[in-house]
C-alpha positions as a LaTeX table, in Angstrom:
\begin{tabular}{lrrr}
\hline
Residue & $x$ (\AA) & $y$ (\AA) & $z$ (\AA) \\
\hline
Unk1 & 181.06 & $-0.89$ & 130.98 \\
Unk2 & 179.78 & 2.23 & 132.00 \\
Unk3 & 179.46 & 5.06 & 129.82 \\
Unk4 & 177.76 & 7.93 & 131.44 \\
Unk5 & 177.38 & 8.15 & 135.34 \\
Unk6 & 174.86 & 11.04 & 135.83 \\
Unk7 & 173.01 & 11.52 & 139.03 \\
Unk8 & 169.12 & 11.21 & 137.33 \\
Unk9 & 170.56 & 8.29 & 134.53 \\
Unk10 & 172.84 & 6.31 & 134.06 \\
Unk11 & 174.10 & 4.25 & 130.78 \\
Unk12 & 175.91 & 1.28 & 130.28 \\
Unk13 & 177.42 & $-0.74$ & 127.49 \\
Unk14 & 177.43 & $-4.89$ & 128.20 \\
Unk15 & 179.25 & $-6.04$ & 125.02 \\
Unk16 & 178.51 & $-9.95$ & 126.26 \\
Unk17 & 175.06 & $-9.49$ & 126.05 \\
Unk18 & 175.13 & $-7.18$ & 122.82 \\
Unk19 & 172.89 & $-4.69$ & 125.28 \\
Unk20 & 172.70 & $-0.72$ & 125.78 \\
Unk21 & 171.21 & $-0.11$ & 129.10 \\
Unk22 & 169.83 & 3.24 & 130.08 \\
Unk23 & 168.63 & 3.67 & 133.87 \\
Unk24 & 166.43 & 6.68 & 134.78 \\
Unk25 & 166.35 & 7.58 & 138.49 \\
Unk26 & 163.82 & 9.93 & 139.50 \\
Unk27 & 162.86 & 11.60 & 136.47 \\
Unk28 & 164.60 & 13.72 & 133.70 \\
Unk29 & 163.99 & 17.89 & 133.67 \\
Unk30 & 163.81 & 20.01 & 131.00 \\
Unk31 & 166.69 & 21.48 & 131.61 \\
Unk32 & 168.66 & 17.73 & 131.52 \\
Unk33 & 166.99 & 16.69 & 128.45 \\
Unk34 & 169.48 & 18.30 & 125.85 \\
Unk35 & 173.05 & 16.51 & 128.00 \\
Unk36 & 170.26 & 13.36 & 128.24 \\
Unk37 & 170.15 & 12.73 & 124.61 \\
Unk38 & 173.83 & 13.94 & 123.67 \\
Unk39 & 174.91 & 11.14 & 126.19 \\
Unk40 & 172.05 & 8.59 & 124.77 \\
Unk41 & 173.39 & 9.66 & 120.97 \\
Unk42 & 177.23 & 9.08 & 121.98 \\
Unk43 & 176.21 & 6.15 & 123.54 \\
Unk44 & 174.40 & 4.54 & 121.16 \\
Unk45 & 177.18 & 5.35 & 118.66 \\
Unk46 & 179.42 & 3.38 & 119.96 \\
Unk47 & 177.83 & 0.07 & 118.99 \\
Unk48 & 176.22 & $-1.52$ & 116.16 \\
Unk49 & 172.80 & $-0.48$ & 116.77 \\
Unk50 & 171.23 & $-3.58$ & 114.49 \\
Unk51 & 172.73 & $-5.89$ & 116.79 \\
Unk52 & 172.15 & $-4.48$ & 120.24 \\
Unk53 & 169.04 & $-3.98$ & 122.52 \\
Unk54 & 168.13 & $-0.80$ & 124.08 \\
Unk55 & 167.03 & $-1.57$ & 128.06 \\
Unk56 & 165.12 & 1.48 & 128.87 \\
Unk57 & 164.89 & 0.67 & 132.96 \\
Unk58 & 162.56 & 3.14 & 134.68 \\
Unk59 & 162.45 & 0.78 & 137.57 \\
Unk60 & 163.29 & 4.23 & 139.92 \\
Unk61 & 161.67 & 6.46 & 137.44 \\
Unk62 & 159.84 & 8.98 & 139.69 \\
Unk63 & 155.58 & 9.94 & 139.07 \\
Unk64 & 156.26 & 12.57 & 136.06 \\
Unk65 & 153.98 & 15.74 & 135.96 \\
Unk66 & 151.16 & 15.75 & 134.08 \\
Unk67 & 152.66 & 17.85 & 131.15 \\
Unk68 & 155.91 & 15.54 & 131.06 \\
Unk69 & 153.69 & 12.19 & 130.73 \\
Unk70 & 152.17 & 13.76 & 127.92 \\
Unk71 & 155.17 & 13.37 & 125.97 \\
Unk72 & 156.66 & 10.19 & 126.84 \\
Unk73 & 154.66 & 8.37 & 124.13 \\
Unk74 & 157.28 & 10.46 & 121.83 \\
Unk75 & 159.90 & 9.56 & 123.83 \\
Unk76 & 159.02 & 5.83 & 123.43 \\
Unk77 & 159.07 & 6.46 & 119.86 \\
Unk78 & 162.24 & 8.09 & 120.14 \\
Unk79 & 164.39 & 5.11 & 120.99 \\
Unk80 & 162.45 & 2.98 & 118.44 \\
Unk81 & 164.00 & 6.07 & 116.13 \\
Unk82 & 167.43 & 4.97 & 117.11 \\
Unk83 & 168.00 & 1.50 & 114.92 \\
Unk84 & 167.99 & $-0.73$ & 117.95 \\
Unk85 & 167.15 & $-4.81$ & 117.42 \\
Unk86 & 165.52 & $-4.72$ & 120.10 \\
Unk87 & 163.89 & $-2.52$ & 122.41 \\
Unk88 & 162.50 & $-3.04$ & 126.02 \\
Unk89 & 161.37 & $-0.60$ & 128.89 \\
Unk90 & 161.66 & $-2.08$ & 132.00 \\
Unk91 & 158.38 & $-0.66$ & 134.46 \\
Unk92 & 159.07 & 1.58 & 137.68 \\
Unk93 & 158.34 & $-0.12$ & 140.81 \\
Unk94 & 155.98 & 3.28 & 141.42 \\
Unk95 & 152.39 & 1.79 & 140.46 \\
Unk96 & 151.76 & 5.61 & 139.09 \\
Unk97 & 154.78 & 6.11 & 137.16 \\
Unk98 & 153.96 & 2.59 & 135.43 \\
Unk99 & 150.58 & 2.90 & 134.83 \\
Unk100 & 151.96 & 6.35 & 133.17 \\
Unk101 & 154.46 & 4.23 & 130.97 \\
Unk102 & 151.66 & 1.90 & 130.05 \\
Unk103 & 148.97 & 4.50 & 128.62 \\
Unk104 & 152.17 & 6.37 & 126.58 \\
Unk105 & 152.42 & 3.13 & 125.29 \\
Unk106 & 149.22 & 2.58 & 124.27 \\
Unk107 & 148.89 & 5.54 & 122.41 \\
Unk108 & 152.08 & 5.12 & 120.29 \\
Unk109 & 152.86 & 1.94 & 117.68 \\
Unk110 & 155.84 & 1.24 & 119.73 \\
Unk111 & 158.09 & $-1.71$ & 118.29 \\
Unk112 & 159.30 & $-2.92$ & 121.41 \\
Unk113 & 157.89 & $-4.30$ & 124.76 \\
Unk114 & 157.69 & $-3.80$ & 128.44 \\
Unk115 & 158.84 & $-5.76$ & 131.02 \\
Unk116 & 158.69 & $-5.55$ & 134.39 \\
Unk117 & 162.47 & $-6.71$ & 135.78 \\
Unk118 & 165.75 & $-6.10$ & 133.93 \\
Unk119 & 166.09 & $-10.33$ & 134.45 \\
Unk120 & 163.14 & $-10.23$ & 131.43 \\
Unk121 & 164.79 & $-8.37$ & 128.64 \\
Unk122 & 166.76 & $-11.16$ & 127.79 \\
Unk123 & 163.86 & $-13.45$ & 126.70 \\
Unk124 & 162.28 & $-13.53$ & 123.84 \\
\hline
\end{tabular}
């Protein structure tokens, strides 16, 4: 079921598979982050966190700007902020944008894991 059908995300409730999938496509701007986590909030509160997992698929996420990738280590922390069971970031097909993703994760303790298809964040 989608939830929120936004032109730079998209998020998606699949009760079968007890997942909350987010989708970015391109990347987010400041002046989208606020309506970005409202929507990601809302979403999120419509399930029982504890027995859901987050999908995080940047697979179209866009190179981010040098001040943007700075932060996405916080953003990774973020969703592991949100009560999730799980948590997994799917990589961008853009070899810059996840090489970005991997260093934010390597400076973070992030709880979850990265994958690099959607077909992975089932397995476990």
């Amino acid at each position: 079921m989608i939830v929120v059908d936004e032109p730079k995300y998209k998020m998606a409730i699949y009760e079968a598979k007890k997942e909350v999938h987010v989708q970015i496509i391109g990347f987010i701007k400041d002046d989208l982050v606020e309506g970005y986590l409202n929507h990601l909030d809302k979403t999120s509160g419509m399930v029982q966190k504890k027995n859901y997992r987050l999908v995080v698929d940047a697979t179209h996420q866009s190179p981010l700007p040098s001040k943007v990738a700075a932060g996405l280590g916080d953003t990774f922390m973020f969703y592991a902020s949100l009560g999730f069971n799980d948590i997994a970031i799917v990589s961008s097909k853009s070899k810059i944008s996840a090489v970005q993703i991997r260093n934010a994760l390597e400076t973070v303790n992030f709880p979850g894991r990265l994958v690099n298809h959607v077909s992975e964040t089932t397995s476990r």
